[in-house]
mmCIF file of C-alpha atoms in Angstrom:
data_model
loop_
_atom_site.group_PDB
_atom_site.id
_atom_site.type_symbol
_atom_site.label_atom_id
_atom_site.label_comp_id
_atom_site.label_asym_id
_atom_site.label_seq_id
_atom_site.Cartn_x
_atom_site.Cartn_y
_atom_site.Cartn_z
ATOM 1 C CA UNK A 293 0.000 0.000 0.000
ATOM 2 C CA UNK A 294 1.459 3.592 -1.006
ATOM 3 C CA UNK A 295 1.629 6.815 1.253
ATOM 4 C CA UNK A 296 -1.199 8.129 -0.333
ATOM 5 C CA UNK A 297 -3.864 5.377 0.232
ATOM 6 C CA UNK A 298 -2.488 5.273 3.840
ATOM 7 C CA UNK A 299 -2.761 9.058 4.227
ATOM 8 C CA UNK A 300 -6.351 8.329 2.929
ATOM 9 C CA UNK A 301 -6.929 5.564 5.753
ATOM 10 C CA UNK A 302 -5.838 7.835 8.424
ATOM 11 C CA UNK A 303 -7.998 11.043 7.467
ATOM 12 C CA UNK A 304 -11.255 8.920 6.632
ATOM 13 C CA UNK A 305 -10.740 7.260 10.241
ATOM 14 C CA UNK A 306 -10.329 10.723 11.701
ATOM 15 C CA UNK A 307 -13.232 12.004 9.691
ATOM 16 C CA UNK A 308 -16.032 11.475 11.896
ATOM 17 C CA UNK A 309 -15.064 13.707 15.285
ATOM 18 C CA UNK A 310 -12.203 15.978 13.094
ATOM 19 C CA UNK A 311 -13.835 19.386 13.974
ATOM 20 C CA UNK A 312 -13.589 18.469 17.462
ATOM 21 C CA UNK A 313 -10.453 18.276 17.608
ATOM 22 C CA UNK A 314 -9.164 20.088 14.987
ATOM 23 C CA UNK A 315 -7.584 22.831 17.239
ATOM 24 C CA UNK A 316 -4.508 24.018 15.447
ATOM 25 C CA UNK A 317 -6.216 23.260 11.468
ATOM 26 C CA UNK A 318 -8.725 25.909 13.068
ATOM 27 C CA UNK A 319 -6.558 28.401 13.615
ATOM 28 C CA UNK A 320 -4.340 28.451 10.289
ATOM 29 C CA UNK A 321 -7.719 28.078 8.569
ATOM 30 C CA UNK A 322 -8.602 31.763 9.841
ATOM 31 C CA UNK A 323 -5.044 33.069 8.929
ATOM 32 C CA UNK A 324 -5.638 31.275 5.204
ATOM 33 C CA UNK A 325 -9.188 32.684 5.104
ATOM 34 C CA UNK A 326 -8.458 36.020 6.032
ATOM 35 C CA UNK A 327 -5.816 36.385 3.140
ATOM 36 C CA UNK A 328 -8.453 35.004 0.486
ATOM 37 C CA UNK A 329 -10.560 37.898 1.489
ATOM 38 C CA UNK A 330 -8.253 40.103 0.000
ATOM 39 C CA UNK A 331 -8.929 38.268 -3.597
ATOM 40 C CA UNK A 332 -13.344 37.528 -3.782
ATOM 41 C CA UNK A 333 -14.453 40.449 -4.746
ATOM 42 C CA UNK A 334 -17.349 38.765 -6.947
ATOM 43 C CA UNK A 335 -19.954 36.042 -5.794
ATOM 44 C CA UNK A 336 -19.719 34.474 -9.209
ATOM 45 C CA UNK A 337 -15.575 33.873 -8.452
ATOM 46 C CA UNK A 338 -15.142 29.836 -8.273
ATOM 47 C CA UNK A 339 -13.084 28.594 -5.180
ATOM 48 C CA UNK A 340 -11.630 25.301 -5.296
ATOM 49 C CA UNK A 341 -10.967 24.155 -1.562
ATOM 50 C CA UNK A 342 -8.048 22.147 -2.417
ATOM 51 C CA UNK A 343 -7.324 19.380 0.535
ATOM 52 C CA UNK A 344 -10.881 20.410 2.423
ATOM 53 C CA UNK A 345 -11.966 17.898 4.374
ATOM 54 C CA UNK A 346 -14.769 18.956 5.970
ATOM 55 C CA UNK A 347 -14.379 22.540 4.315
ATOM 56 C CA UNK A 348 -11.668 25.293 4.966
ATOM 57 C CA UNK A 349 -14.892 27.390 5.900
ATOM 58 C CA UNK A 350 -16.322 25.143 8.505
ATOM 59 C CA UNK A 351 -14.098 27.042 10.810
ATOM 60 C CA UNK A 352 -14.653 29.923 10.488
ATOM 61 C CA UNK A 353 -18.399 31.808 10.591
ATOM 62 C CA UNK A 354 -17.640 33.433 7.500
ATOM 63 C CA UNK A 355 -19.004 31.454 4.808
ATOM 64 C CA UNK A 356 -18.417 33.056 1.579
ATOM 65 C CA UNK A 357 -21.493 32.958 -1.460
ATOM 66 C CA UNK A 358 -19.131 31.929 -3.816
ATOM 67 C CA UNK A 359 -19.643 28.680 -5.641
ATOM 68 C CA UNK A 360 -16.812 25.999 -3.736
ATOM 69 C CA UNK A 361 -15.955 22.871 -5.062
ATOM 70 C CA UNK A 362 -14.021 20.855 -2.590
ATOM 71 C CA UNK A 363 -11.929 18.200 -3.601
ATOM 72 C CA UNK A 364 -10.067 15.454 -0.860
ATOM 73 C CA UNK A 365 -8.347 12.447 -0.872
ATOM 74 C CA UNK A 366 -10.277 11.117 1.773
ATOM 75 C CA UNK A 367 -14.405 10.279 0.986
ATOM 76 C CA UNK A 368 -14.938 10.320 4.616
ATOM 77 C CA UNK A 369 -14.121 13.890 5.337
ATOM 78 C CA UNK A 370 -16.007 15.046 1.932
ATOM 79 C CA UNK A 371 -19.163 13.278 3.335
ATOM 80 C CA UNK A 372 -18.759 15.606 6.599
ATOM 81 C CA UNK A 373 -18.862 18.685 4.270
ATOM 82 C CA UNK A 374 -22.004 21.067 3.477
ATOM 83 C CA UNK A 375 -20.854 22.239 -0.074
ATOM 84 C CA UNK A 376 -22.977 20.934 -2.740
ATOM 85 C CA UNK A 377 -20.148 20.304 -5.112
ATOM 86 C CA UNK A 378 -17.725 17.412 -3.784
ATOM 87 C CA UNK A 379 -15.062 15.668 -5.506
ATOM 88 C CA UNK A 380 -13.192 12.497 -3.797
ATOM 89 C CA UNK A 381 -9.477 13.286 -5.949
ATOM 90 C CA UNK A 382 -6.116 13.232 -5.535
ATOM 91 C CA UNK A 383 -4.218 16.808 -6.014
ATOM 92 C CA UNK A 384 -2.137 15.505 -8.451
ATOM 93 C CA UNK A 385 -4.787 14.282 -10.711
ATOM 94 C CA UNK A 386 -7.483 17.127 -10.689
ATOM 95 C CA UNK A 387 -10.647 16.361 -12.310
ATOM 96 C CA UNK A 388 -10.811 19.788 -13.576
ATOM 97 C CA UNK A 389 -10.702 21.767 -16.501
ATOM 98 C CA UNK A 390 -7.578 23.760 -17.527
ATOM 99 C CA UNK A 391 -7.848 27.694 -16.623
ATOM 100 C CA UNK A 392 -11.305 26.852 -14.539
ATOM 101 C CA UNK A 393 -11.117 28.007 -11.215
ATOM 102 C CA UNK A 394 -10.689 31.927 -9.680
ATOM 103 C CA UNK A 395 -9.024 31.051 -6.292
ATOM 104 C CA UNK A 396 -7.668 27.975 -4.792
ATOM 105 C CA UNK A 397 -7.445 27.384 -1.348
ATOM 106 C CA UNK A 398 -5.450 24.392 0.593
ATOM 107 C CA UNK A 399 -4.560 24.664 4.310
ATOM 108 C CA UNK A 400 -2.803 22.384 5.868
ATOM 109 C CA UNK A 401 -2.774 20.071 3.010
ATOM 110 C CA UNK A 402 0.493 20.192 0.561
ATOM 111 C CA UNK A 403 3.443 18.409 2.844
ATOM 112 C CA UNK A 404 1.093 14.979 2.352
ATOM 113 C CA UNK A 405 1.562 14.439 -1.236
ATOM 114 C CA UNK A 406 4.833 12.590 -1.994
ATOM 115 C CA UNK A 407 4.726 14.208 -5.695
ATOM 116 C CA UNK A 408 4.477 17.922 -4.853
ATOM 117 C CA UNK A 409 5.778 19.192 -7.806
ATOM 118 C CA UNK A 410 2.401 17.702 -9.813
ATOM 119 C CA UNK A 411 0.498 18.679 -6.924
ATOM 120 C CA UNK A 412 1.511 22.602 -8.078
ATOM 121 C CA UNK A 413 1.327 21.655 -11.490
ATOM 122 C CA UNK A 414 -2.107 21.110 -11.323
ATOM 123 C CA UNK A 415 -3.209 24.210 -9.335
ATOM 124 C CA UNK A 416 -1.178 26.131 -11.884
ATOM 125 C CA UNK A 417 -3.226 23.961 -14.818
ATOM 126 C CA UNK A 418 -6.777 25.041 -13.680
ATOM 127 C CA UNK A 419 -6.029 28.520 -12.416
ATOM 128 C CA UNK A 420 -7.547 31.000 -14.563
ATOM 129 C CA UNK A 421 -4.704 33.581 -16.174
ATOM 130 C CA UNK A 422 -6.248 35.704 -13.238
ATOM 131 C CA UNK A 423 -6.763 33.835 -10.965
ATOM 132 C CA UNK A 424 -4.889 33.625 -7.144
ATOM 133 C CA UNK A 425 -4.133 30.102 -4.918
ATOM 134 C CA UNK A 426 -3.498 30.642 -1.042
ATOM 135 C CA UNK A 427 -2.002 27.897 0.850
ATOM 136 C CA UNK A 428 -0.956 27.012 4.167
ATOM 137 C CA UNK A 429 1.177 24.009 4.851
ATOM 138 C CA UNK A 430 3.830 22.507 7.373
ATOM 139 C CA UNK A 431 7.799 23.562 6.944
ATOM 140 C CA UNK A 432 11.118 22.216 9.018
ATOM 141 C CA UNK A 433 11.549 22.236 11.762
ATOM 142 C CA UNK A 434 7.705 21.379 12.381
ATOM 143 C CA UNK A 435 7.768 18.688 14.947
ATOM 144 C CA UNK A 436 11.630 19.105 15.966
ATOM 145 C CA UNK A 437 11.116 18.118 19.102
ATOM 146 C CA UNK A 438 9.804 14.415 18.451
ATOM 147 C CA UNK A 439 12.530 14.410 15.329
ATOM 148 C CA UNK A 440 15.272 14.903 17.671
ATOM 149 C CA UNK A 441 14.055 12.213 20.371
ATOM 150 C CA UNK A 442 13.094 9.652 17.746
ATOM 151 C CA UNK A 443 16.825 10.132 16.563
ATOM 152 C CA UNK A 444 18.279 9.085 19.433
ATOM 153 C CA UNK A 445 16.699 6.071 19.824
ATOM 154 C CA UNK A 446 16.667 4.822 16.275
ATOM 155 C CA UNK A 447 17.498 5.707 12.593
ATOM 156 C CA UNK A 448 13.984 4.751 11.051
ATOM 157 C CA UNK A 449 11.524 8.352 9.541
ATOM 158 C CA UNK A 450 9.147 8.441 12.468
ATOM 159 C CA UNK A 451 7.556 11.439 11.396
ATOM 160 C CA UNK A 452 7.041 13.757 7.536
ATOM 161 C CA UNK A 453 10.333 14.856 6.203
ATOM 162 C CA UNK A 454 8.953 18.505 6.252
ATOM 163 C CA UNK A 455 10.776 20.891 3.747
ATOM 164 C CA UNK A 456 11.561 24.319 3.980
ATOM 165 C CA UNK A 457 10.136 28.066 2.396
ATOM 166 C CA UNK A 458 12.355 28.147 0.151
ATOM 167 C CA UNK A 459 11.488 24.451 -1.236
ATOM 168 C CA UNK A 460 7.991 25.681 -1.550
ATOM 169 C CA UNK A 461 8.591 29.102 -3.810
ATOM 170 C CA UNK A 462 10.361 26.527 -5.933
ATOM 171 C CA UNK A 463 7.778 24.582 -6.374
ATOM 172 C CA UNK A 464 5.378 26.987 -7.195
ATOM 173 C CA UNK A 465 7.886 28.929 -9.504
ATOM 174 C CA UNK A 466 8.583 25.842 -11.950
ATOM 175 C CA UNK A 467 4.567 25.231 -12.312
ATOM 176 C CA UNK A 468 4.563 29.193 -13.231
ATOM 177 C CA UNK A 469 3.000 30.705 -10.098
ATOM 178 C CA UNK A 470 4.535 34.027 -9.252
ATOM 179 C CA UNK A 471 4.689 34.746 -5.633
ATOM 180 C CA UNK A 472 2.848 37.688 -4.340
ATOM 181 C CA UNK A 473 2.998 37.481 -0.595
ATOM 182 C CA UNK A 474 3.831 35.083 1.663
ATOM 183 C CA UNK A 475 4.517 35.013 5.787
ATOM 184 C CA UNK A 476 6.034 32.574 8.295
ATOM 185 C CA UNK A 477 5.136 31.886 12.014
ATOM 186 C CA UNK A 478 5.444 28.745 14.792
ATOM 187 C CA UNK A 479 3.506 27.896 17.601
ATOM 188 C CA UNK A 480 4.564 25.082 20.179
ATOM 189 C CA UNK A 481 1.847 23.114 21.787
ATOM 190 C CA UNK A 482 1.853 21.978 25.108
ATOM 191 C CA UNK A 483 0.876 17.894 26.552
ATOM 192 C CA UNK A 484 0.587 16.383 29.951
ATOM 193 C CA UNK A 485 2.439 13.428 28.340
ATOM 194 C CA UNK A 486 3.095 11.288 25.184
ATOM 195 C CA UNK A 487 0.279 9.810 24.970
ATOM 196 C CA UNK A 488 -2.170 12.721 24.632
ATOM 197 C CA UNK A 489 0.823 13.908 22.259
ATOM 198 C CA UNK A 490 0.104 11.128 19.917
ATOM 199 C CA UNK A 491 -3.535 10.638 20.611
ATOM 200 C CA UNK A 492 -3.694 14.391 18.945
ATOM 201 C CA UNK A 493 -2.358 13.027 15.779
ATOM 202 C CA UNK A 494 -4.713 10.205 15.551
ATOM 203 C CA UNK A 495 -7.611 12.337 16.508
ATOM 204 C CA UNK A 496 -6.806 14.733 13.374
ATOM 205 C CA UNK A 497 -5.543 11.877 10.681
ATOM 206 C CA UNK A 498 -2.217 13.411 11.076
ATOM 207 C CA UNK A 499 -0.323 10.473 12.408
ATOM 208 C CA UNK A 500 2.653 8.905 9.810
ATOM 209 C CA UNK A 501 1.515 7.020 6.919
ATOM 210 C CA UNK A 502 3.651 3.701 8.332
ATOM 211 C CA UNK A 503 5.183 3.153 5.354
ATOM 212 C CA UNK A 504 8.663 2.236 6.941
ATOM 213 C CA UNK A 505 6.734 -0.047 9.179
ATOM 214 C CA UNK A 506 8.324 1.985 11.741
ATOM 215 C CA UNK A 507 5.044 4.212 12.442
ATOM 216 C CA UNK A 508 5.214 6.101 16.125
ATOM 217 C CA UNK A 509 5.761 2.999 17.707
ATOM 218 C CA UNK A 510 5.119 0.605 20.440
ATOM 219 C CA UNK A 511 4.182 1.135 24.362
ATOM 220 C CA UNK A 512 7.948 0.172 24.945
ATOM 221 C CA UNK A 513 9.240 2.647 22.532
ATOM 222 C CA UNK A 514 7.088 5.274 23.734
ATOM 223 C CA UNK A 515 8.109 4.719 27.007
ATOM 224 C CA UNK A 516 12.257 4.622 26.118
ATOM 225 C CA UNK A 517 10.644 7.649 24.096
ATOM 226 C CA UNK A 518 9.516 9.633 27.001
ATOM 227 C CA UNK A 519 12.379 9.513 29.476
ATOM 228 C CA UNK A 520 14.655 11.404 26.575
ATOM 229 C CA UNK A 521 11.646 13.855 25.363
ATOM 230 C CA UNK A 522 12.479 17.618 26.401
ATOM 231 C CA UNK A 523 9.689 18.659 28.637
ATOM 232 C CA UNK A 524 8.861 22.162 30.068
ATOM 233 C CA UNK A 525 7.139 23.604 32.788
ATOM 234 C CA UNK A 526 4.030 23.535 31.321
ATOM 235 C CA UNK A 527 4.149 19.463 29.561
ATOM 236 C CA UNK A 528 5.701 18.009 26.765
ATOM 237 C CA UNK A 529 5.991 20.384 24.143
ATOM 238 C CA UNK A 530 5.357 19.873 19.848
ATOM 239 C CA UNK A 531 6.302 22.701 17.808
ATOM 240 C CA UNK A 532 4.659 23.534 14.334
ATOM 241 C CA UNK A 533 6.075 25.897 12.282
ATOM 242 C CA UNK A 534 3.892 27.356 9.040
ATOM 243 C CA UNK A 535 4.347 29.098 6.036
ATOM 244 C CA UNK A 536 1.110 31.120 4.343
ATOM 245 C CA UNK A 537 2.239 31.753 0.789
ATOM 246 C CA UNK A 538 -0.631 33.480 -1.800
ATOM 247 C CA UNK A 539 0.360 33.079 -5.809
ATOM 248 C CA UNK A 540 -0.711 34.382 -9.054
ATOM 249 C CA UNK A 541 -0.833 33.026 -12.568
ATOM 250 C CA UNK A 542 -0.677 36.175 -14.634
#
């Protein structure tokens, strides 16, 4: 089974309680969704809601009257959506018409697919010649803290290998995107202890696709895991760090 199918297992599992406990998605939605204000200025604009699971707009209150099509890997999440227009796809492989859509959002979404560079290929291929994409995503050092503990108990990819902002305007620049703004910022999250650490992964589809077979691991591990872990006053920390990048096609 490839990454993607078991990125698709882990987000249709998640699927049912994900606005629960989608904490942090919540918050980078608003960020996104406040910079793709900037760009509908008609309701007749399309937005494609690129990654949406159960819609970038379900968290937030401000529901735009555009026309959305949201398109996800995993069915599950898609079913938990109240747009009309839903499409179960793969961001390499839109089902879309070339020079189609006026904006394309995707939070959260673009460090999952192993092909990125066809993952911006295709949001370049269906942006109109006017037309803007805003995305969030994940960059290094994201998750630094369980990187650096995993690596001293092992060699095995416990977690994403995460790239960096740079990595990302490259991306976009060889799919012909020109970058208009774009803004970096971290946040560190704060456990009682491992477990709740990991349960928050699970509880949001984010855990590793265990393609390694190495996954997070076992009780054992996670207990060799914890007495190494850096912990702070206030619990066992996780840090995210995100980039916000908005591009144009003219």
């Amino acid at each position: 089974m490839n990454s993607q199918h078991l990125v698709q297992q882990n987000f249709n599992r998640a699927a049912t309680n994900y606005l629960t406990h989608a904490t942090m998605q919540r918050t980078v939605a608003h960020k996104l969704i406040k910079h793709a204000q900037a760009y509908i200025n008609s309701e007749t604009q399309i937005i494609l809601d690129l990654g949406s699971g159960p819609g970038t707009f379900s968290h937030s209150d401000q529901q735009p009257k555009n026309p959305i099509i949201a398109i996800d890997l995993s069915l599950n999440m898609l079913k938990t959506s109240s747009h009309s227009t839903k499409i179960n796809a793969d961001a390499t492989k839109l089902p879309l018409s070339a020079d189609s859509i006026d904006i394309i959002i995707s939070n959260l979404m673009l460090q999952w697919p192993p092909n990125k560079q066809a993952a911006f290929n295709e949001i370049s291929r269906v942006l109109k010649p006017t037309g803007k994409a805003i995305f969030t995503t994940l960059v290094t050092p994201s998750l630094n803290e369980l990187i650096s503990g995993w690596a001293q108990l092992d060699n095995a990819q416990h977690t994403l290998k995460f790239l960096n902002t740079q990595n990302y305007t490259q991306l976009a620049e060889k799919a012909q995107l020109r970058l208009i703004k774009q803004n970096n910022w971290h946040e560190k999250l704060f456990f009682k202890d491992l477990f709740s650490l990991f349960k928050h992964f699970s509880q949001t589809g984010t855990n590793l696709p265990k393609t390694t077979g190495q996954g997070l691991g076992g009780k054992t591990r996670l207990k060799q895991l914890e007495l190494i872990y850096p912990r702070e006053d206030r619990g066992f920390p996780l840090s995210y760090y995100y980039l916000i990048q908005c591009y144009s096609k003219e």
